[in-house]
Amino acid sequence: MTTTLPTTETPGAPGPGGGPRGPGSAPAAGAEAGPGGRPHGRRRTPGRVAERIRGRIPERIRGRIPDRTPHWLSGRLTPADLRVLRLYLFTRLGLGLVAYASAWLAPGGTADRTPATWLSRWEQWDWVHYRRIAEYGYFDAFPGIDVPHDNRVAFFPGFPLLLRAVHTVVPDWTAAGLLISLVSGAVAVVALGRIAALGRPDGGEAGPRAATFLLFSPAAVFLAAGYTESLFLALALPAWLAAKRGNWPLAGLLGAAATTVRVSGLFLAAALAVELLLAVRAQARADGSDGSDGSDGSDGAPLARRLLPLGWCLLPAVPAAVYTGYLRAHTGDWMAWKHAEERGWYRDFHTPAESLRNTWHNAFGHLQSTGYAVEFQLELAAMAVGVLLLAVLLVRRRWPEAVFIALNLWALGTSYWYLSVPRATLIWWPLWTGLAHWSLRRRWVKDAYVGVVAPLTAVLAVTFTSGHWTG
């Protein structure tokens, strides 16, 4: 959840490498239904029958009852999945062309007649940290290291470990990182599409629509770069999908894997726990029991037994605890990760009002160069979107998703300034599914998004691949 900003030794002075001034400055997708709700010319399979039965349950309860569709019915790629993957591959090609153009437009050297290499366009900012961790570990020295400003421990080990493993097959570090993001992103967009389609008769459209909004979001370039967003989504979204289907062991294991990649996995764990509690309550109501007799109403089983999967929901805390212990053993500091965040990215605690004020001053107070100032403006816009999203989720009583977004906003909105909020929007899956559902009710939503928001995808892609700070 961090974006590398060079630290400053002297308050008010630009950081090494030209960074911004520090704080010292002033289901069944796509089937067309006929009469009676039965798809035209389609056989009654167990999955479709189950979906019809679920359709008779009131909406407020149905959303909390796990989908028991057999795994073999849900594991195949559907036509909607293939549409999502086709769009994904086309957008990867588009971002590759942007990187190619930036290699000519901003070669980064003194010889403006020679373009930069294509792979070098992806070797920006946090990628340098991930490669160094994969190559040298967290504490070994390497050429050119600046020990006082070495904050590698701020990055969780999941992505670097996978990068080191892939590097044994793909000799080029940058290519290995791009390959991880390419494969992870494909898994992520398919899972996102399936989440958007859950319980909806228009799921065949909702899934591809959600993927479209994600892939044309302003910070979408980070899904292609050697960053953690794609890998995190490839683990977190299937975890959420597993939870919605009542497969809590799989949800917990995938959530734990996601936590090795980003601390946001802990926020996912909280959302999974709330989802489980609501699912148990909804199941009890659907079966005609309020749980006051100690049973869940379905088969007389004790309510406590229904809550046993809560242990799986807490499993994502284990990788974070192990990493904390590892850092403690090497540094003597239980809070080594947090202290590295504070040193490198000014993530020491400030009230939300202070954080907003500091970000606003850096965006509009002429404290930063124009390139950094406009990025702080994007930070403000992304935070506003997050607050609006949280409000919508609360009004619609989407408690698990609201918990996930609220924890993200609290973590991002209580530092010295907002940092990496546009990137964080990539992992806010309720935003992309919500936009998809809204656009299916109001056609102008997609048109407005494509016309107003999507162009920023190209702007930020050029900004990132040309070596400028992109949030």
XYZ file of C-alpha atoms in Angstrom:
471
model
C 0.000 0.000 0.000
C 3.044 2.215 -0.284
C 4.486 4.198 -3.121
C 8.157 5.035 -2.868
C 8.900 8.682 -2.163
C 12.504 9.704 -1.609
C 12.961 10.788 1.988
C 14.325 14.167 2.989
C 17.228 14.890 5.273
C 16.565 18.612 5.468
C 13.005 19.796 6.079
C 11.702 21.832 3.184
C 14.283 20.545 0.709
C 13.501 18.194 -2.168
C 14.270 14.596 -1.356
C 17.030 12.640 -3.070
C 16.065 11.911 -6.653
C 13.679 14.852 -6.911
C 10.885 13.614 -4.615
C 8.175 15.875 -3.222
C 9.006 18.173 -0.372
C 8.642 16.656 3.073
C 6.376 17.729 5.926
C 8.780 20.389 7.088
C 7.721 22.601 4.165
C 5.194 25.247 4.628
C -23.666 -17.270 -11.180
C -25.335 -18.277 -14.543
C -24.023 -15.336 -16.347
C -25.595 -14.042 -19.519
C -28.578 -16.365 -20.035
C -31.557 -14.492 -21.449
C -34.635 -15.370 -19.438
C -37.934 -16.185 -21.045
C -41.425 -16.361 -19.496
C -41.330 -17.984 -16.091
C -37.645 -17.147 -15.596
C -36.311 -20.144 -17.564
C -33.513 -19.438 -20.075
C -34.555 -20.038 -23.683
C -33.407 -23.411 -24.969
C -31.358 -24.253 -21.867
C -31.420 -27.512 -19.904
C -32.175 -27.644 -16.204
C -28.803 -28.304 -14.634
C -28.333 -28.568 -10.857
C -26.730 -25.102 -10.820
C -29.663 -23.461 -12.610
C -32.232 -25.209 -10.438
C -30.399 -24.056 -7.304
C -30.339 -20.516 -8.640
C -34.098 -20.567 -9.260
C -34.716 -21.757 -5.703
C -32.487 -19.017 -4.332
C -34.417 -16.512 -6.426
C -37.554 -17.165 -4.361
C -35.842 -16.092 -1.149
C -36.206 -12.382 -0.258
C -33.297 -10.241 -1.454
C -32.269 -9.050 1.999
C -31.788 -12.677 3.119
C -30.603 -14.290 -0.119
C -27.428 -12.217 -0.224
C -26.213 -13.754 3.051
C -26.911 -17.418 2.281
C -23.846 -19.194 0.846
C -24.127 -20.343 -2.741
C -23.833 -24.141 -2.591
C -23.434 -24.586 -6.342
C -21.003 -27.504 -6.834
C -17.442 -26.402 -7.487
C -17.261 -28.249 -10.805
C -20.167 -26.124 -12.063
C -18.456 -22.847 -11.155
C -14.857 -23.664 -12.061
C -15.169 -23.531 -15.831
C -14.639 -20.387 -17.865
C -18.000 -18.988 -18.903
C -18.658 -16.820 -21.969
C -18.625 -13.816 -19.623
C -15.207 -14.890 -18.289
C -13.880 -15.104 -21.836
C -15.171 -11.617 -22.588
C -13.383 -10.344 -19.497
C -10.124 -12.042 -20.491
C -10.340 -10.707 -24.027
C -10.725 -7.164 -22.716
C -7.890 -7.772 -20.275
C -5.490 -8.870 -23.011
C -6.403 -5.918 -25.224
C -5.745 -3.466 -22.394
C -2.389 -5.156 -21.661
C -1.465 -4.583 -25.284
C -2.549 -0.967 -24.991
C -0.419 -0.352 -21.915
C 2.508 -2.030 -23.651
C 2.138 0.451 -26.501
C 2.067 3.321 -24.011
C 5.348 2.074 -22.529
C 6.820 1.811 -26.022
C 5.800 5.397 -26.800
C 7.203 6.724 -23.528
C 10.525 5.034 -24.312
C 10.748 7.364 -27.330
C 9.104 10.432 -25.844
C 11.009 10.393 -22.556
C 14.137 8.228 -23.003
C 15.599 9.500 -19.756
C 19.130 9.952 -21.089
C 21.123 12.694 -22.739
C 21.058 11.126 -26.183
C 17.577 12.034 -27.361
C 18.114 10.123 -30.604
C 18.185 6.781 -28.793
C 15.041 5.481 -27.066
C 15.068 3.779 -23.727
C 14.539 0.047 -23.608
C 10.949 -1.126 -23.234
C 11.617 -3.066 -20.037
C 13.278 -0.058 -18.422
C 9.958 1.784 -18.622
C 8.613 -0.537 -15.945
C 11.551 -0.200 -13.557
C 10.066 2.636 -11.540
C 9.633 3.541 -7.884
C 8.494 0.646 -5.666
C 9.644 -1.899 -8.209
C 13.226 -1.114 -7.185
C 12.441 -2.136 -3.611
C 10.742 -5.358 -4.630
C 13.668 -6.380 -6.810
C 16.227 -5.580 -4.108
C 14.302 -7.612 -1.544
C 14.017 -10.524 -3.962
C 17.705 -10.314 -4.869
C 19.356 -9.388 -1.553
C 16.741 -10.003 1.134
C 15.697 -7.479 3.741
C 18.975 -6.862 5.507
C 21.886 -7.708 3.197
C 23.842 -4.818 1.743
C 24.005 -4.144 -1.986
C 25.891 -1.654 -4.172
C 24.723 1.901 -3.696
C 22.657 1.246 -0.584
C 21.907 4.256 1.591
C 21.553 2.631 5.008
C 19.826 5.547 6.825
C 17.142 5.604 4.135
C 16.809 1.860 3.618
C 13.180 1.067 4.399
C 12.823 -2.283 2.642
C 11.042 -3.804 5.628
C 7.996 -1.639 4.836
C 7.162 -4.101 2.028
C 5.565 -7.421 2.869
C 7.442 -10.503 1.613
C 4.827 -12.228 -0.568
C 5.566 -10.519 -3.862
C 9.384 -10.542 -3.491
C 9.360 -14.243 -2.617
C 7.289 -15.068 -5.678
C 9.502 -12.809 -7.779
C 12.593 -14.685 -6.641
C 10.937 -18.000 -7.517
C 9.858 -16.856 -10.990
C 13.324 -15.402 -11.580
C 14.751 -18.919 -11.490
C 12.816 -19.531 -14.720
C 12.749 -16.014 -16.200
C 16.308 -14.618 -15.965
C 15.350 -10.945 -16.346
C 14.020 -9.520 -13.079
C 11.742 -6.979 -14.721
C 10.269 -9.510 -17.121
C 9.646 -11.845 -14.188
C 7.758 -9.126 -12.345
C 5.670 -8.271 -15.389
C 4.832 -11.944 -15.874
C 3.594 -12.233 -12.287
C 1.317 -9.244 -12.741
C 0.101 -10.474 -16.145
C -1.006 -13.872 -14.833
C -2.292 -12.512 -11.529
C -4.290 -9.825 -13.272
C -6.041 -12.394 -15.454
C -7.123 -14.340 -12.371
C -8.201 -11.137 -10.659
C -10.445 -9.801 -13.425
C -12.208 -13.155 -13.846
C -12.847 -13.301 -10.088
C -14.068 -9.697 -10.103
C -16.478 -10.473 -12.919
C -17.866 -13.456 -11.033
C -18.331 -11.396 -7.883
C -20.211 -8.757 -9.861
C -22.455 -11.459 -11.356
C -23.384 -13.146 -8.057
C -27.128 -13.496 -7.650
C -27.977 -11.289 -10.629
C -30.004 -12.249 -13.703
C -27.872 -9.801 -15.707
C -24.622 -11.360 -14.494
C -23.454 -11.958 -18.053
C -23.248 -8.189 -18.467
C -22.360 -7.191 -14.912
C -19.111 -9.175 -14.857
C -17.523 -7.725 -18.008
C -18.792 -4.292 -17.027
C -17.045 -4.426 -13.639
C -13.811 -5.526 -15.314
C -14.134 -2.638 -17.768
C -14.391 -0.081 -14.975
C -11.347 -1.555 -13.224
C -9.174 -1.863 -16.321
C -9.914 1.719 -17.369
C -9.487 3.191 -13.907
C -6.910 5.983 -13.589
C -4.322 3.877 -11.730
C -4.743 0.776 -13.906
C -1.102 0.925 -15.029
C -0.138 -0.576 -11.662
C -2.027 -3.746 -12.558
C 0.481 -4.274 -15.368
C 3.656 -3.125 -13.602
C 5.690 -5.290 -11.243
C 3.681 -4.130 -8.238
C 1.545 -5.942 -5.665
C -1.944 -4.875 -6.745
C -2.559 -7.636 -9.296
C -1.187 -10.386 -7.056
C -3.196 -9.173 -4.078
C -6.409 -9.079 -6.119
C -5.687 -12.553 -7.547
C -5.770 -13.869 -3.976
C -8.249 -11.557 -2.248
C -11.045 -11.691 -4.828
C -11.162 -15.519 -5.011
C -11.110 -15.467 -1.199
C -14.185 -13.266 -1.208
C -15.821 -15.426 -3.860
C -15.135 -18.530 -1.757
C -16.703 -16.842 1.272
C -19.825 -15.965 -0.694
C -20.077 -19.657 -1.613
C -19.612 -20.785 1.984
C -16.152 -22.297 1.474
C -14.555 -20.773 4.554
C -11.342 -22.866 4.639
C -10.499 -21.770 1.102
C -11.446 -18.182 1.912
C -9.163 -18.175 4.945
C -6.213 -19.730 3.123
C -6.476 -17.332 0.208
C -6.895 -14.416 2.599
C -3.751 -15.482 4.434
C -1.863 -15.625 1.150
C -3.139 -12.122 0.325
C -1.804 -10.848 3.651
C 1.707 -11.965 2.726
C 1.454 -9.481 -0.158
C -0.154 -6.437 1.463
C -1.257 -5.437 4.925
C -4.686 -4.886 3.373
C -5.169 -8.630 3.793
C -5.960 -7.905 7.447
C -8.794 -5.633 6.335
C -10.044 -8.461 4.140
C -9.989 -10.775 7.161
C -12.243 -8.385 9.056
C -14.668 -8.286 6.126
C -14.685 -12.083 5.923
C -15.522 -12.337 9.628
C -18.461 -9.948 9.261
C -19.634 -11.845 6.174
C -19.619 -15.105 8.144
C -21.604 -13.647 11.027
C -24.219 -12.229 8.671
C -24.407 -15.484 6.708
C -25.053 -17.473 9.904
C -27.781 -15.049 10.950
C -29.382 -15.065 7.491
C -29.329 -18.861 7.383
C -31.035 -19.008 10.760
C -33.728 -16.592 9.629
C -34.300 -18.468 6.389
C -34.723 -21.692 8.362
C -37.173 -20.092 10.767
C -35.013 -19.833 13.891
C -33.662 -16.764 15.638
C -30.931 -18.745 17.397
C -32.352 -18.031 20.864
C -32.465 -21.756 21.629
C -28.780 -22.172 20.905
C -29.336 -23.768 17.511
C -29.192 -22.328 14.030
C -32.572 -23.773 13.109
C -31.495 -25.939 10.186
C -30.765 -29.241 11.883
C -30.714 -28.417 15.596
C -26.962 -27.960 15.533
C -25.570 -25.577 18.162
C -24.986 -22.073 16.946
C -21.413 -22.287 18.207
C -20.709 -25.017 15.665
C -21.874 -22.742 12.879
C -19.374 -20.151 14.063
C -16.401 -22.512 13.922
C -15.377 -21.208 10.459
C -14.583 -17.921 12.191
C -11.162 -19.397 12.862
C -10.544 -19.553 9.121
C -11.495 -15.884 8.834
C -8.805 -15.022 11.361
C -6.116 -17.030 9.552
C -4.863 -13.972 7.568
C -3.495 -12.570 10.826
C -0.910 -15.376 10.962
C 1.371 -14.161 8.115
C 1.377 -10.640 9.562
C 2.335 -12.009 12.976
C 5.097 -14.176 11.496
C 6.538 -11.241 9.553
C 6.419 -9.071 12.673
C 8.308 -11.739 14.597
C 10.878 -12.051 11.810
C 11.556 -8.310 11.866
C 11.726 -8.332 15.670
C 14.365 -11.056 15.566
C 16.539 -9.027 13.171
C 15.962 -5.485 14.426
C 14.859 -5.821 18.047
C 11.821 -3.707 17.156
C 8.301 -5.133 17.273
C 7.114 -2.148 15.228
C 9.880 -2.233 12.608
C 7.385 -2.323 9.722
C 5.438 0.672 11.048
C 8.579 2.662 11.782
C 9.855 2.074 8.242
C 6.538 3.401 6.923
C 6.946 6.491 9.074
C 10.549 7.143 8.018
C 10.046 6.613 4.325
C 6.511 7.799 3.669
C 5.546 9.960 6.666
C 2.883 7.489 7.771
C 2.968 8.563 11.390
C -0.448 9.131 12.894
C -2.323 12.365 12.242
C -5.988 13.101 12.647
C -8.099 12.889 9.478
C -8.479 16.677 9.544
C -4.708 17.186 9.709
C -4.127 14.685 6.912
C -6.705 16.395 4.716
C -5.260 19.831 5.419
C -1.675 18.766 4.680
C -2.667 17.059 1.433
C -4.690 20.086 0.358
C -1.769 22.436 0.993
C 0.569 20.237 -1.037
C -1.975 20.031 -3.847
C -2.879 23.706 -4.094
C -0.511 25.656 -1.845
C 2.420 25.871 -4.311
C 4.588 23.808 -1.975
C 5.379 21.196 -4.621
C 6.376 21.253 -8.248
C 3.396 21.099 -10.564
C 3.936 17.401 -11.324
C 3.722 16.416 -7.671
C 0.951 18.912 -6.942
C -1.374 17.394 -9.529
C -0.745 13.953 -8.064
C -1.776 15.233 -4.648
C -4.932 16.522 -6.299
C -5.594 12.993 -7.510
C -5.043 11.760 -3.954
C -7.787 14.100 -2.767
C -10.138 12.977 -5.524
C -9.529 9.288 -4.764
C -10.156 9.830 -1.060
C -13.416 11.621 -1.875
C -14.469 8.632 -4.000
C -13.652 6.306 -1.120
C -15.707 8.300 1.370
C -18.658 8.395 -1.038
C -18.329 4.647 -1.629
C -18.340 3.987 2.104
C -21.473 6.098 2.530
C -23.258 4.152 -0.223
C -22.273 0.813 1.310
C -23.540 1.896 4.722
C -26.848 3.131 3.316
C -27.290 -0.152 1.440
C -26.311 -2.088 4.583
C -23.429 -3.854 2.870
C -21.619 -4.287 6.156
C -18.699 -6.574 5.180
C -17.699 -4.440 2.196
C -18.162 -1.303 4.311
C -15.764 -2.691 6.922
C -13.128 -3.372 4.269
C -13.409 0.114 2.760
C -13.570 1.854 6.139
C -10.348 0.203 7.325
C -8.619 1.133 4.070
C -9.730 4.750 4.396
C -8.638 4.915 8.019
C -5.168 3.591 7.192
C -4.750 5.943 4.229
C -6.422 8.978 5.795
C -4.564 9.187 9.106
C -1.005 9.755 7.864
C 0.720 13.107 7.455
C -0.772 13.309 3.960
C -2.733 11.094 1.578
C -0.407 8.801 -0.296
C -1.129 5.991 -2.770
C -4.909 6.379 -2.488
C -5.451 6.192 -6.297
C -3.514 2.911 -6.321
C -5.532 1.651 -3.379
C -8.764 2.130 -5.330
C -7.695 -0.817 -7.486
C -8.318 -3.234 -4.619
C -11.688 -1.691 -3.690
C -13.747 -4.317 -5.497
C -17.104 -2.926 -4.192
C -16.367 0.216 -6.203
C -16.047 -1.647 -9.490
C -18.981 -3.984 -8.919
C -21.100 -1.084 -7.725
C -20.308 0.981 -10.811
C -21.129 -2.017 -12.981
C -24.528 -2.495 -11.385
C -25.282 1.225 -11.515
C -24.316 1.466 -15.171
C -26.681 -1.375 -16.037
C -29.519 0.673 -14.550
C -28.326 4.008 -15.941
C -26.631 3.770 -19.316
C -25.147 7.244 -19.088
C -22.859 6.070 -16.238
C -20.644 4.044 -18.552
C -20.574 6.832 -21.137
C -19.591 9.373 -18.497
C -16.881 7.087 -17.134
C -15.377 6.402 -20.547
C -15.472 10.069 -21.476
C -14.256 11.637 -18.232
C -12.346 9.064 -16.155
C -10.846 6.603 -18.636
C -8.569 9.190 -20.337
C -6.709 9.473 -17.039
C -5.656 5.850 -17.535
C -3.433 6.909 -20.433
C -2.222 10.030 -18.607
C -1.085 8.117 -15.533
C 0.353 5.311 -17.664
C 2.548 7.816 -19.497
C 3.434 9.494 -16.201
C 4.512 6.223 -14.594
C 6.408 4.763 -17.558
C 8.277 8.029 -18.061
C 9.566 7.865 -14.472
C 7.411 10.474 -12.770
C 5.636 9.973 -9.482
C 2.187 8.525 -10.109
C 0.813 7.951 -6.617
